[in-house]
Amino acid sequence: MSHAPLGSVDGARGAVPPPQEFVARSRYADPGVYDEAEADWVGWWEHQAHALAWTRPWDEPLAWDPPFARWFVGGRLNASVSCLDRHVEAGHGGQVAYHWVGEPGDRRDLTYAELAKQVGRLANALRGLGVARGDRVAIYLPMVPELVVAMLACARIGAPHSVVYAGFGAQALADRLVDAEAKVLITADGAHRRGEVLPLKRVADVAMGAAESVRACLVVRRTNSDVRLMPGRDAWYDEVVGQASPTCEPEAMDAEDPLFLLYTSGTTGTPKGIVHRTGGYLTHVAATHRMVFDHDPDRDVFWCAVNFGWITGHSYGVYGPLANRATSVLAEGALDHPSPDRAWRIAELDGVTTLYTTPAIIRAFRAAGEDRPAAHDLSSLRLLGSVGEPIEPEVWRWYHEAVGGGRCPIVDTWWQAETGGMMLSPLPAITEAKPGSAMRPLPGIEASVVDDEGAAVERGQAGHLTVPRPWPGMLQTIWGDDERYRRTYWSRFGDEVYATGDRARVDDDGDLWLLGRDDEVLKVAGHRLSSAELEAAIVDHRAVAEAAVAGRADPLVGHAIVAFVRLRPGYDADPARVAQLREHVAARFGAIARPETIVVVDDLPKTRAGTIMRRLLEDLAEGRAPGDTSALDDPDLVAHLVEATAEATGRR
Ligand code: WTA
């Protein structure tokens, strides 16, 4: 490892040692933690589990029947008790759990005592609606305090929640309601988004029309939008909750009982309901939140600046921080609206010490003006984090200098919805971080980069990133589909090795550099979208016969969506049609899925076996000369595709 002095990182691989001042105040500065964890990794995770509140100890820490694991077998706990009650009982009821900031500028502080009461009320109200242990509750809310309240209320009564990102459209919501057979939906009248109001309840109405299982719907008042309440099904959240008692007996959950489902994009058109268990998940997210963010509940103000509808918000916006009695910031709406300085104003006002967000957001901050953060007093910041995509070394360096003032370590954390919590990351007081590298497995975790045959690659080589042993935050299964769980994650390299679907390179020091996905999953502004799901949304339009999407690398959003579309006979490829198609996808799937470019083609490039040649579409999307096209069924198609793409991108 090279030893570059602080603030003068040179070259993509120059490592930045932790600043002395940071190390001096850190609680996790002993490099011995890696060996200690490795010497008895199951025992080490047991030790982490003791930091939670259990009502019955486990009999066995891990039962591994590949590819199915059971963690803390026989143990009992309730996640809401570990996150709320025990802090209140220990005298911290008056501590702020969330500084909430609404998009229009309204603010509200929520203490642990207040949060606990609200959770109790909603939990009782849900029980009153007939929600029993094991029933699923869907949550489709903007970033309002009720989102966190709803998650914890579900945890309290043992009803797995399924949070659906409020930017998703009716079809995406309906698919998720149907697959989970959700009994209740909690939504809002509307959501603020860049000064406009998204009609959430109206979208929910369409979705509920297609989801018979939903028997009741609670509606949070947020935007005073005009909504219709269907008698017998819908009710205002505040009216129902206002009548309920704040005291609610927690359900004694088994460590293995599901805490929640979270749908994520896979390689097929149907989203996967990732199931997370109670004991293992909470252990993993609490331990990693504590270590990786060097978290001190009496010092830090933690800001997980992402939408909580994604796994990052579940693990490091809600469960990890609350288990560790953190004071967090919860911000509604876009971070650069109404002013590009909004994030820095919030950080300044609330004295944020730790900021965790995505490269897409960091790039947008930078694009808004390299020097903007300098106009604010960001001296409270001591640690910065990144998640969701590789962060380019030059973006890393800007984050480090312009936001962190050169004194804050950066933790580039690699993980997935499926892993539940962080897997690879620097430890801020120990690791000499290399800009752009997620570095190494965290203590207690193992990872290996392997070739196609499953053999570990040499240093300097790239391959598939795998996890060759269980970890507590690992998904339990895919909702209702154990077989798909096995096939998707545990078949490529045998049933004892978890295939992440990512590619990575091991450098000469053994540190890991993520290279992107092996499969057809796109990252658009940090959001994970599958090409198959996008294609289904396009083909759903009556004018479309067939569609295939590819990602164009975009300096700001990661991937921009380029859709290749063959129209049905009788439909014209005029600009109005193209505009209509883009809006169709946005309405069905959500604005994040709106294709940047639509290329109308005579036919899609297929091999003689009939499969779409995705590599060629990627070349076209990127504006590269097509590579080897000899496998194409119709080689004459290439010239047409090149021309159509050039024309469409010229129109962009
Ligand atoms: C990618 C988000 C590089 C990766 C927590 C992974 C990353 C997918 C990083 C999971 C990182 C996440 N560096 N790539 N630090 N973090 N990824 O499920 O491709 O939304 O497989 O979870 O994001 O996305 P997901």
XYZ file of C-alpha atoms and ligand atoms in Angstrom:
677
model
C 0.000 0.000 0.000
C 1.311 3.469 -0.805
C 1.283 6.085 1.913
C -0.005 9.285 0.398
C -0.156 12.229 2.770
C -3.642 13.405 3.641
C -5.254 15.573 1.034
C -2.755 14.787 -1.670
C -4.025 11.563 -3.104
C -2.285 10.915 -6.383
C -3.458 8.462 -8.970
C -6.575 6.305 -8.717
C -4.815 3.902 -6.396
C -3.168 6.288 -3.941
C -4.396 5.242 -0.507
C -5.588 7.768 2.052
C -4.695 6.875 5.631
C -7.219 7.679 8.380
C -6.511 11.156 9.803
C -4.896 11.086 13.254
C -7.627 13.177 14.794
C -10.267 10.739 13.610
C -8.383 7.736 14.935
C -7.935 9.391 18.324
C -11.708 9.744 18.768
C -12.679 6.415 17.234
C -14.160 3.499 19.150
C -13.076 0.993 16.516
C -9.428 1.692 15.831
C -7.928 -1.698 16.683
C -6.879 -3.584 13.536
C -6.919 -6.785 15.624
C -10.671 -6.937 15.041
C -10.172 -8.758 11.718
C -8.183 -11.638 13.220
C -10.347 -11.773 16.280
C -13.488 -12.154 14.129
C -11.879 -14.653 11.780
C -10.618 -16.912 14.582
C -14.234 -17.796 15.441
C -16.542 -16.056 13.032
C -19.769 -17.632 14.261
C -18.836 -16.781 17.841
C -18.007 -13.253 16.750
C -21.478 -12.776 15.273
C -22.955 -14.212 18.460
C -21.080 -11.547 20.346
C -22.648 -8.892 18.073
C -26.101 -10.399 18.608
C -25.768 -9.838 22.354
C -26.043 -6.105 21.672
C -29.761 -6.586 20.945
C -32.605 -7.170 23.418
C -33.607 -10.864 23.467
C -36.465 -12.346 25.468
C -35.177 -15.881 24.977
C -31.553 -16.785 24.218
C -30.769 -18.870 21.147
C -29.924 -22.562 21.415
C -27.633 -22.628 18.409
C -26.003 -19.660 16.631
C -26.124 -21.114 13.125
C -27.714 -24.118 11.434
C -26.418 -24.361 7.872
C -28.241 -26.672 5.506
C -26.988 -25.270 2.180
C -28.303 -23.097 0.751
C -30.642 -22.486 3.692
C -29.299 -20.992 6.887
C -30.955 -20.440 10.234
C -29.406 -17.869 12.538
C -29.762 -17.739 16.328
C -32.017 -20.772 16.311
C -34.616 -20.767 19.081
C -33.905 -17.162 20.110
C -36.768 -14.724 20.554
C -36.868 -10.973 20.175
C -38.916 -8.141 18.785
C -37.119 -5.672 16.533
C -39.196 -2.698 17.723
C -38.164 -3.382 21.323
C -34.460 -3.381 20.398
C -35.005 -0.181 18.405
C -37.249 1.751 20.823
C -38.425 0.413 24.187
C -35.057 -0.423 25.633
C -33.688 3.058 24.840
C -36.705 4.716 26.450
C -36.428 2.427 29.481
C -32.741 3.307 29.808
C -33.669 6.974 30.148
C -33.134 8.146 26.554
C -36.802 8.830 25.748
C -36.042 12.511 25.284
C -33.298 11.914 22.718
C -34.177 12.862 19.155
C -34.495 9.794 16.929
C -35.186 11.818 13.772
C -34.779 15.402 12.765
C -37.372 15.388 10.018
C -37.262 17.964 7.218
C -40.148 18.183 4.775
C -39.647 19.257 1.188
C -41.646 22.499 1.594
C -39.370 23.353 4.545
C -41.538 22.154 7.458
C -39.601 20.495 10.280
C -40.395 18.136 13.116
C -38.210 16.467 15.728
C -39.262 13.023 16.844
C -37.888 11.730 20.136
C -37.510 8.059 20.985
C -40.423 8.333 23.462
C -42.669 9.967 20.859
C -41.714 7.454 18.188
C -42.411 4.553 20.574
C -45.899 5.926 21.288
C -46.755 6.418 17.644
C -45.564 2.927 16.840
C -47.729 1.522 19.646
C -50.799 3.357 18.344
C -50.409 2.217 14.772
C -49.589 -1.334 15.872
C -52.852 -1.443 17.831
C -54.730 0.078 14.904
C -53.331 -2.564 12.545
C -54.341 -5.329 14.936
C -57.789 -3.701 14.978
C -57.914 -4.033 11.201
C -57.361 -7.741 11.568
C -53.642 -7.863 10.808
C -52.178 -10.892 12.578
C -48.646 -12.182 13.019
C -47.341 -13.312 9.628
C -49.723 -11.145 7.535
C -48.062 -8.772 5.060
C -48.555 -5.017 5.141
C -47.522 -2.875 2.170
C -46.201 0.644 2.725
C -46.234 3.175 -0.122
C -45.253 6.460 1.486
C -43.023 9.451 0.876
C -40.172 10.182 3.298
C -42.403 11.216 6.194
C -42.053 10.077 9.831
C -45.062 7.799 9.332
C -42.923 5.671 7.008
C -40.619 4.725 9.894
C -43.572 4.433 12.290
C -45.291 2.039 9.886
C -42.241 -0.199 9.498
C -41.760 -0.494 13.255
C -45.486 -0.965 13.932
C -45.420 -3.945 11.580
C -42.342 -5.286 13.365
C -44.124 -4.885 16.684
C -47.017 -7.167 15.701
C -44.919 -9.558 13.632
C -46.446 -8.585 10.286
C -43.688 -8.470 7.642
C -43.742 -5.125 5.846
C -43.177 -4.602 2.167
C -42.150 -1.018 1.484
C -42.657 0.028 -2.124
C -40.683 3.053 -3.336
C -43.114 5.972 -3.748
C -41.658 6.777 -7.174
C -42.962 3.506 -8.585
C -46.062 3.548 -10.776
C -49.328 1.631 -10.476
C -48.183 -1.501 -12.261
C -45.035 -1.878 -10.193
C -47.056 -1.373 -6.997
C -49.779 -3.796 -8.096
C -47.237 -6.527 -8.947
C -45.730 -6.203 -5.482
C -49.093 -6.170 -3.668
C -50.212 -9.264 -5.533
C -47.026 -11.254 -5.033
C -46.943 -10.553 -1.282
C -50.725 -10.941 -0.932
C -50.666 -7.807 1.188
C -53.654 -7.411 3.486
C -53.299 -3.725 4.269
C -51.752 -0.808 2.380
C -50.485 2.318 4.112
C -50.133 5.274 1.762
C -50.545 9.063 1.641
C -52.806 11.431 -0.248
C -49.809 12.692 -2.192
C -46.040 13.120 -2.155
C -43.984 16.284 -2.620
C -41.450 15.942 -5.366
C -39.503 18.919 -6.700
C -42.315 21.350 -5.995
C -44.942 19.158 -7.567
C -47.340 16.729 -5.980
C -47.375 13.069 -6.977
C -50.917 11.707 -6.578
C -49.940 8.685 -4.484
C -53.439 7.701 -3.436
C -54.676 7.792 -7.004
C -51.841 5.510 -8.089
C -52.603 3.270 -5.108
C -56.281 3.129 -6.145
C -55.348 1.769 -9.555
C -52.972 -0.750 -8.006
C -55.468 -1.893 -5.366
C -57.980 -2.437 -8.162
C -55.685 -5.205 -9.364
C -54.817 -6.604 -5.924
C -57.712 -8.421 -4.307
C -55.869 -9.266 -1.114
C -55.831 -5.636 0.090
C -58.714 -5.256 2.506
C -57.879 -1.971 4.150
C -55.969 1.163 3.249
C -54.775 3.860 5.654
C -54.098 7.269 4.125
C -51.630 9.716 5.681
C -52.486 13.386 5.067
C -49.481 15.062 3.564
C -50.333 17.258 0.575
C -54.043 17.955 1.183
C -54.720 16.512 -2.235
C -58.187 15.621 -3.276
C -58.641 11.900 -2.719
C -61.543 9.515 -2.743
C -61.864 7.168 0.234
C -63.579 3.953 -0.673
C -66.110 3.169 2.077
C -65.345 -0.042 3.910
C -61.762 -0.094 2.687
C -60.058 3.288 3.093
C -59.634 5.491 6.153
C -57.531 8.494 7.176
C -54.456 7.391 9.069
C -54.704 10.112 11.734
C -58.325 9.308 12.514
C -57.703 5.597 12.987
C -54.433 5.974 14.856
C -55.691 8.853 17.004
C -58.214 6.550 18.648
C -55.723 3.783 19.412
C -53.803 3.262 22.635
C -50.037 3.994 22.572
C -49.256 0.859 24.559
C -48.982 -2.292 22.522
C -47.662 -5.621 23.698
C -44.867 -6.677 21.316
C -45.157 -10.026 19.585
C -42.403 -12.432 20.720
C -40.860 -13.253 17.357
C -38.637 -16.171 16.563
C -35.191 -15.069 15.366
C -36.010 -16.730 12.049
C -39.435 -15.096 11.582
C -39.405 -12.717 8.612
C -39.016 -9.059 9.571
C -39.783 -7.756 6.108
C -39.959 -8.354 2.382
C -38.349 -5.988 -0.041
C -38.896 -6.354 -3.748
C -35.894 -5.922 -5.955
C -35.208 -6.296 -9.622
C -33.828 -9.514 -10.938
C -33.099 -10.799 -14.402
C -36.665 -11.765 -15.214
C -39.804 -9.657 -15.504
C -41.135 -10.585 -12.061
C -39.560 -8.746 -9.149
C -38.179 -10.860 -6.324
C -39.464 -10.486 -2.782
C -36.272 -10.631 -0.759
C -37.099 -11.987 2.700
C -35.109 -10.818 5.711
C -35.273 -12.593 9.056
C -35.541 -10.837 12.415
C -32.507 -11.887 14.504
C -29.749 -12.271 11.926
C -30.688 -9.182 9.938
C -30.886 -6.913 12.971
C -27.587 -8.250 14.292
C -25.840 -7.574 10.995
C -27.164 -4.076 10.379
C -26.637 -2.940 13.980
C -23.057 -4.248 14.098
C -22.053 -2.800 10.738
C -23.739 0.543 11.419
C -21.770 0.773 14.654
C -18.401 -0.258 13.225
C -18.384 1.183 9.737
C -19.805 4.538 10.832
C -17.786 4.471 14.053
C -21.048 5.439 15.648
C -21.318 7.055 19.065
C -24.954 7.727 20.058
C -23.935 10.547 22.379
C -21.889 12.353 19.763
C -23.136 11.669 16.261
C -25.898 12.959 14.031
C -26.292 10.414 11.295
C -27.778 11.096 7.877
C -28.607 8.264 5.530
C -29.527 10.473 2.574
C -31.313 7.996 0.309
C -34.939 7.035 -0.155
C -35.997 4.573 2.545
C -37.994 2.601 -0.026
C -34.665 0.937 -0.920
C -32.686 -1.492 1.194
C -30.158 1.177 2.186
C -32.900 3.111 3.965
C -34.219 -0.013 5.697
C -30.816 -1.052 7.019
C -29.042 2.258 7.619
C -31.934 4.710 7.793
C -34.137 2.705 10.155
C -33.064 -0.573 11.761
C -29.291 -0.133 12.217
C -29.385 3.438 13.548
C -32.392 2.862 15.825
C -30.878 -0.323 17.275
C -27.816 1.797 18.107
C -29.869 4.684 19.537
C -28.744 7.063 16.823
C -30.040 10.549 16.186
C -30.739 10.683 12.450
C -31.848 13.129 9.807
C -34.851 12.147 7.692
C -35.326 14.382 4.672
C -38.286 14.345 2.330
C -37.924 15.185 -1.364
C -34.939 15.829 -3.576
C -31.763 17.043 -1.892
C -31.137 19.737 -4.482
C -34.624 21.250 -4.438
C -35.751 24.022 -3.987
C -32.095 25.069 -3.769
C -28.978 23.217 -4.879
C -27.643 23.941 -1.379
C -30.455 22.202 0.468
C -28.323 19.279 1.634
C -25.573 21.551 2.963
C -28.106 23.738 4.771
C -29.562 20.671 6.488
C -26.121 19.333 7.397
C -25.205 22.708 8.862
C -28.434 23.249 10.771
C -28.647 19.772 12.274
C -24.922 19.388 12.890
C -24.628 16.238 10.782
C -21.479 14.263 11.633
C -21.934 11.338 9.236
C -23.322 11.519 5.712
C -24.107 8.328 3.793
C -25.424 8.557 0.241
C -25.041 7.310 -3.335
C -22.493 8.202 -6.031
C -25.420 9.389 -8.190
C -26.317 11.979 -5.560
C -22.677 12.918 -4.956
C -22.195 13.437 -8.719
C -25.298 15.629 -8.831
C -23.964 17.702 -5.908
C -20.707 18.137 -7.745
C -22.409 19.038 -11.016
C -24.383 21.736 -9.190
C -21.113 23.543 -8.473
C -17.773 22.215 -7.275
C -17.447 24.959 -4.656
C -20.983 25.044 -3.301
C -20.297 23.116 -0.085
C -17.557 25.646 0.761
C -20.214 28.314 1.289
C -21.457 26.381 4.330
C -20.063 25.480 7.705
C -19.685 21.734 7.372
C -17.211 21.415 10.219
C -19.524 19.031 12.105
C -18.891 16.354 9.466
C -16.417 13.665 10.501
C -17.226 10.721 8.218
C -18.633 10.236 4.710
C -20.075 7.141 3.075
C -20.998 5.910 -0.383
C -23.227 3.035 -1.505
C -24.960 1.572 -4.520
C -22.468 1.877 -7.368
C -18.755 2.155 -7.851
C -17.657 5.700 -7.051
C -15.230 7.136 -9.579
C -11.884 8.128 -8.028
C -12.292 11.760 -9.107
C -15.775 11.910 -7.567
C -14.362 10.290 -4.411
C -11.677 12.956 -4.251
C -14.178 15.775 -4.706
C -16.345 14.314 -1.924
C -13.261 14.017 0.267
C -11.977 17.534 -0.304
C -14.995 19.727 -1.056
C -17.482 18.092 1.307
C -15.225 16.487 3.884
C -12.653 19.272 3.974
C -9.934 16.628 3.594
C -10.438 15.505 7.202
C -13.266 12.932 6.875
C -12.555 9.313 5.955
C -14.806 7.884 3.233
C -16.349 4.435 3.555
C -17.231 2.972 0.158
C -19.616 0.206 1.197
C -20.474 -2.677 -1.127
C -23.569 -4.739 -0.451
C -26.961 -5.706 -1.893
C -30.630 -5.945 -0.943
C -29.935 -9.667 -0.651
C -26.999 -9.326 1.748
C -29.115 -7.210 4.117
C -26.157 -5.188 5.274
C -22.664 -4.128 4.303
C -20.202 -6.798 3.212
C -17.144 -4.955 1.869
C -15.999 -1.619 3.210
C -13.057 0.171 4.716
C -13.138 0.613 8.497
C -12.637 4.352 8.837
C -10.066 4.391 11.660
C -8.132 1.391 10.364
C -8.135 1.162 6.574
C -6.030 3.210 4.228
C -8.834 3.646 1.720
C -8.139 3.690 -2.008
C -10.475 6.018 -3.887
C -12.819 3.835 -5.944
C -12.261 0.590 -4.059
C -14.641 -0.992 -1.535
C -11.458 -2.595 -0.156
C -12.139 -5.758 1.901
C -14.717 -7.938 3.584
C -15.781 -6.590 6.965
C -14.859 -8.540 10.109
C -16.930 -11.734 10.264
C -17.481 -11.740 6.473
C -15.642 -13.680 3.813
C -15.574 -12.893 0.102
C -13.786 -14.432 -2.839
C -13.327 -13.460 -6.473
C -13.461 -16.563 -8.648
C -13.145 -17.566 -12.286
C -15.840 -19.318 -14.322
C -14.931 -22.634 -12.703
C -15.183 -21.231 -9.194
C -11.444 -21.134 -8.471
C -10.092 -18.056 -6.708
C -8.359 -15.716 -9.161
C -4.796 -14.503 -8.733
C -4.050 -11.004 -7.540
C -4.330 -8.556 -10.402
C -7.152 -10.573 -11.987
C -10.902 -10.062 -12.271
C -13.758 -12.512 -11.845
C -17.083 -13.147 -10.138
C -17.550 -11.860 -6.626
C -18.792 -14.621 -4.308
C -19.437 -15.114 -0.601
C -18.340 -18.610 0.379
C -20.048 -18.896 3.753
C -23.240 -17.694 5.470
C -23.575 -14.324 7.214
C -26.331 -13.125 9.538
C -27.868 -10.474 7.256
C -28.231 -12.886 4.329
C -31.661 -13.176 2.770
C -33.687 -16.091 4.069
C -35.259 -16.860 0.712
C -37.256 -15.288 -2.117
C -40.859 -14.850 -0.996
C -42.828 -17.946 -1.882
C -40.092 -19.374 -4.091
C -37.315 -21.356 -2.404
C -36.407 -22.857 -5.747
C -35.802 -19.480 -7.332
C -33.672 -18.576 -4.302
C -31.517 -21.633 -4.862
C -31.294 -21.168 -8.613
C -30.582 -17.441 -8.529
C -27.896 -17.311 -5.860
C -26.648 -20.790 -5.056
C -26.347 -22.736 -8.289
C -23.593 -20.995 -10.269
C -20.801 -22.178 -7.933
C -22.614 -24.857 -5.930
C -25.037 -24.557 -3.054
C -22.482 -23.402 -0.487
C -21.242 -20.373 -2.385
C -23.370 -17.258 -2.761
C -23.071 -15.754 -6.249
C -23.435 -11.975 -5.965
C -23.908 -11.363 -9.700
C -21.166 -8.707 -9.570
C -17.738 -8.737 -11.128
C -14.695 -7.530 -9.243
C -10.935 -7.212 -9.634
C -8.446 -8.084 -6.924
C -5.494 -5.696 -6.951
C -1.909 -6.499 -6.030
C -2.606 -5.814 -2.359
C -5.690 -8.054 -2.336
C -8.144 -5.138 -2.270
C -11.358 -5.354 -4.278
C -12.588 -3.095 -7.073
C -16.179 -3.576 -8.206
C -16.679 -3.709 -11.967
C -20.481 -3.855 -12.300
C -23.032 -6.557 -12.874
C -22.703 -9.881 -14.631
C -26.353 -9.801 -15.633
C -28.897 -7.422 -17.121
C -29.525 -5.256 -14.129
C -29.203 -1.498 -14.664
C -28.495 1.160 -12.084
C -30.346 4.364 -12.845
C -29.559 7.174 -10.398
C -28.657 4.492 -7.879
C -31.901 2.589 -8.345
C -31.719 -1.011 -9.363
C -33.899 -1.811 -12.401
C -33.987 -4.974 -14.434
C -34.020 -4.771 -18.198
C -36.662 -7.504 -18.269
C -39.026 -5.519 -16.065
C -38.493 -2.374 -18.163
C -39.071 -4.322 -21.353
C -42.321 -5.694 -19.968
C -43.481 -2.121 -19.251
C -42.714 -1.053 -22.836
C -44.242 -4.064 -24.537
C -47.349 -3.432 -22.512
C -48.104 -0.469 -24.850
C -50.482 -1.447 -27.662
C -48.187 -0.092 -30.401
C -45.223 -2.238 -29.374
C -44.468 -5.697 -30.701
C -41.102 -6.231 -29.039
C -38.566 -4.289 -26.987
C -35.075 -4.633 -25.538
C -33.284 -2.126 -23.351
C -29.622 -1.405 -22.852
C -27.806 0.966 -20.537
C -25.646 3.819 -21.790
C -22.983 4.767 -19.258
C -23.885 8.245 -18.077
C -21.575 10.457 -16.048
C -24.410 11.663 -13.836
C -26.946 8.890 -13.355
C -24.816 5.785 -13.880
C -26.937 4.238 -16.599
C -29.257 6.042 -18.996
C -31.912 3.786 -20.495
C -31.880 3.231 -24.251
C -34.852 1.209 -25.482
C -34.917 -0.565 -28.849
C -38.481 -1.038 -29.980
C -40.180 -2.826 -32.860
C -43.676 -1.489 -33.475
C -46.680 -3.520 -34.462
C -47.893 -3.216 -38.074
C -50.012 -0.119 -38.628
C -48.194 2.050 -36.055
C -45.870 4.850 -37.156
C -42.520 5.747 -35.690
C -43.168 9.489 -35.478
C -41.823 11.704 -32.658
C -45.254 11.847 -31.031
C -45.297 8.081 -30.774
C -41.837 8.040 -29.249
C -42.842 10.674 -26.678
C -45.976 8.705 -25.867
C -43.970 5.542 -25.282
C -41.589 7.286 -22.901
C -44.516 8.616 -20.882
C -46.175 5.222 -20.928
C -43.174 3.617 -19.263
C -42.990 6.428 -16.702
C -46.661 6.037 -15.834
C -46.484 2.272 -15.571
C -43.202 1.922 -13.792
C -42.313 5.317 -12.383
C -40.385 8.334 -13.581
C -36.984 6.765 -12.898
C -37.707 4.211 -15.600
C -38.485 6.746 -18.343
C -36.164 5.803 -21.230
C -33.709 8.489 -22.235
C -33.819 7.360 -25.841
C -36.188 5.179 -27.823
C -34.846 3.708 -31.019
C -37.561 2.397 -33.300
C -36.131 -0.475 -35.347
C -37.378 -2.825 -38.062
C -36.308 -5.807 -36.014
C -34.300 -6.639 -32.910
C -30.914 -8.296 -33.433
C -31.242 -11.984 -32.664
C -28.929 -14.929 -32.868
C -29.902 -17.967 -34.870
C -30.993 -19.518 -31.576
C -33.493 -16.666 -31.274
C -31.974 -14.853 -28.289
C -31.535 -11.104 -28.402
C -27.912 -10.098 -28.883
C -27.570 -7.754 -25.924
C -23.904 -7.056 -26.424
C -24.698 -5.507 -29.785
C -27.443 -3.347 -28.275
C -24.986 -2.176 -25.624
C -22.475 -1.244 -28.318
C -25.171 0.705 -30.118
C -26.382 2.412 -26.948
C -22.827 3.452 -26.135
C -22.249 4.714 -29.670
C -19.445 2.177 -30.197
C -18.810 0.355 -33.449
C -20.563 -3.034 -33.217
C -18.227 -5.872 -32.263
C -18.442 -9.375 -33.644
C -21.902 -9.855 -35.164
C -21.289 -13.130 -36.946
C -23.772 -14.982 -34.752
C -26.610 -12.763 -35.963
C -29.443 -14.432 -37.779
C -29.751 -11.443 -40.121
C -26.327 -9.776 -40.530
C -27.834 -7.129 -42.827
C -29.701 -5.691 -39.873
C -26.561 -4.103 -38.383
C -26.371 -1.158 -40.783
C -30.028 -0.342 -40.171
C -29.576 -0.523 -36.382
C -26.562 1.786 -36.474
C -28.439 4.316 -38.553
C -31.628 4.164 -36.481
C -29.622 4.613 -33.273
C -27.722 7.577 -34.684
C -30.957 9.191 -35.741
C -32.675 8.610 -32.406
C -29.742 9.829 -30.327
C -29.463 12.896 -32.534
C -33.053 13.649 -31.602
C -32.416 13.108 -27.936
C -24.019 -2.342 -6.722
C -27.692 -1.437 -2.687
C -19.886 -0.822 -6.370
C -23.629 -3.774 -7.012
C -27.046 -1.496 -1.286
C -24.656 -4.565 -6.225
C -21.996 -1.336 -5.628
C -25.888 -3.739 -6.393
C -21.685 -0.804 -4.346
C -26.896 -3.935 -5.292
C -20.379 -0.240 -4.146
C -23.722 -1.573 -4.344
N -19.527 -0.285 -5.189
N -21.096 -1.335 -6.629
N -20.016 0.308 -3.001
N -22.788 -0.976 -3.588
N -23.266 -1.786 -5.591
O -29.615 -4.300 -4.051
O -23.763 -4.010 -8.391
O -29.972 -1.856 -4.621
O -24.849 -5.872 -6.720
O -28.302 -2.625 -2.926
O -25.405 -2.384 -6.385
O -27.946 -3.015 -5.402
P -29.060 -2.951 -4.274
